[in-house]
PDB file of C-alpha atoms in Angstrom:
ATOM      1  CA  MET A   1      -6.549  96.363 -12.283  1.00 40.00           C
ATOM      2  CA  SER A   2      -9.947  94.718 -12.493  1.00 44.00           C
ATOM      3  CA  ALA A   3      -9.861  91.399 -14.169  1.00 50.00           C
ATOM      4  CA  HIS A   4     -12.938  92.537 -15.577  1.00 59.00           C
ATOM      5  CA  PRO A   5     -12.234  95.617 -17.003  1.00 59.00           C
ATOM      6  CA  ASP A   6     -15.730  96.576 -18.466  1.00 92.00           C
ATOM      7  CA  ARG A   7     -16.944  95.744 -15.262  1.00 95.00           C
ATOM      8  CA  HIS A   8     -17.391  98.921 -14.674  1.00 97.00           C
ATOM      9  CA  GLU A   9     -19.128 100.287 -18.496  1.00 97.00           C
ATOM     10  CA  ILE A  10     -21.023  97.730 -17.992  1.00 97.00           C
ATOM     11  CA  ALA A  11     -22.074  99.075 -13.866  1.00 98.00           C
ATOM     12  CA  VAL A  12     -22.538 102.713 -15.986  1.00 98.00           C
ATOM     13  CA  ALA A  13     -24.773 101.607 -18.658  1.00 98.00           C
ATOM     14  CA  ARG A  14     -26.845  99.946 -15.639  1.00 98.00           C
ATOM     15  CA  TYR A  15     -27.198 102.871 -13.956  1.00 98.00           C
ATOM     16  CA  PHE A  16     -27.919 105.375 -17.572  1.00 98.00           C
ATOM     17  CA  GLU A  17     -30.566 102.544 -17.193  1.00 98.00           C
ATOM     18  CA  ALA A  18     -32.183 103.334 -14.652  1.00 98.00           C
ATOM     19  CA  TRP A  19     -31.817 107.163 -14.739  1.00 98.00           C
ATOM     20  CA  ASN A  20     -33.364 106.505 -18.118  1.00 98.00           C
ATOM     21  CA  ALA A  21     -36.349 104.234 -16.287  1.00 98.00           C
ATOM     22  CA  THR A  22     -39.570 105.395 -16.956  1.00 92.00           C
ATOM     23  CA  GLY A  23     -42.865 103.916 -15.027  1.00 94.00           C
ATOM     24  CA  PRO A  24     -42.775 103.233 -11.631  1.00 97.00           C
ATOM     25  CA  GLN A  25     -42.331  99.201 -12.346  1.00 98.00           C
ATOM     26  CA  ALA A  26     -38.962  99.150 -15.325  1.00 98.00           C
ATOM     27  CA  LEU A  27     -37.593 101.875 -12.531  1.00 98.00           C
ATOM     28  CA  ALA A  28     -38.003  99.827 -10.013  1.00 98.00           C
ATOM     29  CA  LYS A  29     -36.414  97.034 -12.465  1.00 98.00           C
ATOM     30  CA  ALA A  30     -33.607  99.304 -13.579  1.00 98.00           C
ATOM     31  CA  VAL A  31     -32.617 100.625 -10.099  1.00 98.00           C
ATOM     32  CA  ALA A  32     -32.715  96.032  -8.234  1.00 98.00           C
ATOM     33  CA  ALA A  33     -30.246  95.557 -12.212  1.00 98.00           C
ATOM     34  CA  ALA A  34     -27.326  98.791 -10.907  1.00 98.00           C
ATOM     35  CA  TRP A  35     -27.718  99.201  -7.300  1.00 98.00           C
ATOM     36  CA  THR A  36     -27.306  96.044  -4.002  1.00 98.00           C
ATOM     37  CA  PRO A  37     -29.907  96.641  -2.164  1.00 98.00           C
ATOM     38  CA  ASP A  38     -28.194  98.481   0.360  1.00 98.00           C
ATOM     39  CA  GLY A  39     -27.174 100.933  -2.215  1.00 98.00           C
ATOM     40  CA  THR A  40     -26.505 104.337  -1.661  1.00 98.00           C
ATOM     41  CA  TYR A  41     -26.469 107.942  -3.641  1.00 98.00           C
ATOM     42  CA  THR A  42     -25.601 110.959  -2.250  1.00 98.00           C
ATOM     43  CA  ASP A  43     -25.440 114.279  -4.147  1.00 97.00           C
ATOM     44  CA  PRO A  44     -25.672 117.366  -2.718  1.00 95.00           C
ATOM     45  CA  LEU A  45     -30.092 117.597  -3.498  1.00 93.00           C
ATOM     46  CA  ALA A  46     -30.192 114.066  -2.420  1.00 97.00           C
ATOM     47  CA  ASP A  47     -28.416 111.303   0.906  1.00 98.00           C
ATOM     48  CA  VAL A  48     -30.586 107.719  -0.503  1.00 98.00           C
ATOM     49  CA  GLY A  49     -29.837 103.823   0.490  1.00 98.00           C
ATOM     50  CA  GLY A  50     -32.232 101.459  -1.074  1.00 98.00           C
ATOM     51  CA  HIS A  51     -33.872 100.641  -3.570  1.00 98.00           C
ATOM     52  CA  ASP A  52     -36.291 102.090  -2.714  1.00 98.00           C
ATOM     53  CA  GLY A  53     -35.043 105.861  -1.924  1.00 98.00           C
ATOM     54  CA  ILE A  54     -33.134 105.549  -5.272  1.00 98.00           C
ATOM     55  CA  ALA A  55     -36.232 105.487  -7.522  1.00 98.00           C
ATOM     56  CA  ALA A  56     -37.835 108.772  -5.786  1.00 98.00           C
ATOM     57  CA  VAL A  57     -34.716 110.573  -6.973  1.00 98.00           C
ATOM     58  CA  ILE A  58     -34.564 109.094 -10.310  1.00 98.00           C
ATOM     59  CA  ALA A  59     -39.000 109.409  -9.855  1.00 98.00           C
ATOM     60  CA  ALA A  60     -38.336 112.741  -8.619  1.00 96.00           C
ATOM     61  CA  ALA A  61     -36.097 114.179 -10.983  1.00 95.00           C
ATOM     62  CA  HIS A  62     -37.762 112.604 -13.748  1.00 96.00           C
ATOM     63  CA  GLU A  63     -40.668 114.648 -12.977  1.00 96.00           C
ATOM     64  CA  GLN A  64     -38.218 118.101 -12.800  1.00 94.00           C
ATOM     65  CA  PHE A  65     -37.178 117.436 -15.541  1.00 95.00           C
ATOM     66  CA  PRO A  66     -40.368 115.352 -18.206  1.00 96.00           C
ATOM     67  CA  GLY A  67     -38.788 114.488 -21.728  1.00 97.00           C
ATOM     68  CA  PHE A  68     -35.242 114.680 -20.624  1.00 97.00           C
ATOM     69  CA  SER A  69     -32.582 111.267 -20.330  1.00 98.00           C
ATOM     70  CA  PHE A  70     -29.060 111.681 -19.007  1.00 98.00           C
ATOM     71  CA  ARG A  71     -25.799 110.754 -21.177  1.00 97.00           C
ATOM     72  CA  LEU A  72     -22.816 109.613 -20.611  1.00 98.00           C
ATOM     73  CA  ALA A  73     -20.421 112.000 -20.623  1.00 98.00           C
ATOM     74  CA  GLY A  74     -17.224 110.818 -22.111  1.00 96.00           C
ATOM     75  CA  SER A  75     -15.719 107.832 -21.631  1.00 97.00           C
ATOM     76  CA  VAL A  76     -15.949 105.837 -18.627  1.00 97.00           C
ATOM     77  CA  ASP A  77     -12.731 106.114 -15.507  1.00 97.00           C
ATOM     78  CA  GLY A  78     -13.102 102.996 -13.586  1.00 96.00           C
ATOM     79  CA  HIS A  79      -9.889 100.510 -11.390  1.00 95.00           C
ATOM     80  CA  HIS A  80     -10.325  98.543  -8.539  1.00 95.00           C
ATOM     81  CA  ASP A  81     -13.918  98.356  -7.822  1.00 96.00           C
ATOM     82  CA  THR A  82     -13.911 101.981  -8.277  1.00 98.00           C
ATOM     83  CA  ALA A  83     -15.549 104.267 -11.081  1.00 98.00           C
ATOM     84  CA  ARG A  84     -16.019 107.616 -12.512  1.00 98.00           C
ATOM     85  CA  PHE A  85     -17.416 109.752 -15.129  1.00 98.00           C
ATOM     86  CA  SER A  86     -20.041 112.760 -16.720  1.00 98.00           C
ATOM     87  CA  TRP A  87     -22.956 112.958 -17.527  1.00 98.00           C
ATOM     88  CA  GLU A  88     -25.376 115.511 -18.666  1.00 98.00           C
ATOM     89  CA  LEU A  89     -28.626 115.671 -18.583  1.00 97.00           C
ATOM     90  CA  VAL A  90     -30.328 116.340 -22.420  1.00 97.00           C
ATOM     91  CA  SER A  91     -33.751 117.861 -24.059  1.00 97.00           C
ATOM     92  CA  ASP A  92     -35.524 115.170 -25.977  1.00 96.00           C
ATOM     93  CA  ALA A  93     -36.763 118.008 -28.054  1.00 97.00           C
ATOM     94  CA  ASP A  94     -33.485 120.502 -28.634  1.00 97.00           C
ATOM     95  CA  GLY A  95     -30.742 117.838 -27.450  1.00 96.00           C
ATOM     96  CA  THR A  96     -29.281 120.999 -24.635  1.00 95.00           C
ATOM     97  CA  ALA A  97     -28.289 120.330 -21.072  1.00 96.00           C
ATOM     98  CA  PRO A  98     -29.064 122.742 -19.643  1.00 95.00           C
ATOM     99  CA  VAL A  99     -27.981 120.318 -15.871  1.00 96.00           C
ATOM    100  CA  ALA A 100     -24.562 117.869 -16.023  1.00 97.00           C
ATOM    101  CA  GLY A 101     -22.158 116.256 -13.225  1.00 98.00           C
ATOM    102  CA  SER A 102     -19.636 113.938 -11.424  1.00 98.00           C
ATOM    103  CA  ASP A 103     -20.522 110.706 -10.203  1.00 98.00           C
ATOM    104  CA  VAL A 104     -17.615 108.671  -9.237  1.00 98.00           C
ATOM    105  CA  ILE A 105     -19.086 104.452  -8.244  1.00 98.00           C
ATOM    106  CA  THR A 106     -18.130 101.655  -5.834  1.00 98.00           C
ATOM    107  CA  LEU A 107     -19.053  98.257  -7.467  1.00 98.00           C
ATOM    108  CA  ASP A 108     -19.414  95.208  -5.007  1.00 98.00           C
ATOM    109  CA  GLY A 109     -17.434  91.612  -6.077  1.00 95.00           C
ATOM    110  CA  GLU A 110     -20.926  91.187  -8.706  1.00 95.00           C
ATOM    111  CA  GLY A 111     -20.492  94.514 -10.230  1.00 96.00           C
ATOM    112  CA  ARG A 112     -23.442  96.054  -9.096  1.00 98.00           C
ATOM    113  CA  ILE A 113     -22.896  99.967  -7.105  1.00 98.00           C
ATOM    114  CA  ARG A 114     -22.943  99.852  -3.607  1.00 98.00           C
ATOM    115  CA  ALA A 115     -22.335 103.766  -3.949  1.00 98.00           C
ATOM    116  CA  VAL A 116     -22.780 106.649  -5.541  1.00 98.00           C
ATOM    117  CA  LEU A 117     -21.305 110.485  -4.678  1.00 98.00           C
ATOM    118  CA  GLY A 118     -22.245 112.536  -7.094  1.00 98.00           C
ATOM    119  CA  PHE A 119     -21.182 115.941  -8.141  1.00 98.00           C
ATOM    120  CA  LEU A 120     -23.339 118.506  -9.554  1.00 96.00           C
ATOM    121  CA  ASP A 121     -20.851 120.664 -12.418  1.00 96.00           C
ATOM    122  CA  ARG A 122     -24.013 122.598 -14.002  1.00 95.00           C
ATOM    123  CA  VAL A 123     -26.625 123.755 -12.991  1.00 91.00           C
ATOM    124  CA  PRO A 124     -29.886 125.749 -14.556  1.00 85.00           C
ATOM    125  CA  ALA A 125     -30.623 128.779 -11.995  1.00 79.00           C
ATOM    126  CA  GLY A 126     -33.875 128.294 -10.087  1.00 68.00           C
ATOM    127  CA  ALA A 127     -33.239 124.402 -10.073  1.00 62.00           C
TER     128      ALA A 127
END
């Protein structure tokens, strides 16, 4: 068990702050708060490293799904330097969630994300 059990929840909260940040400055600040400088993000559609690469993936998601927010679906399950959780991409207008996934994150000793391995569980046709 981790010495700080809530560190997983804190890291995931920062992760969602980054994914829901709007505007380039807020996004850059949120990514820097959540990830290590050499942090990575890998899912079926992206494989990037560093704050700029991660911010670009997040910005592209916002461009593809304007008016949507990412939210935690369920609870965070963590041990040692690893946590897993599920998420949904939810319409701010009507609450529908056309995209959902599950991520596994690895943290550094400070609780910042070193790596994300993402899986897409639900994706709309043509996305």
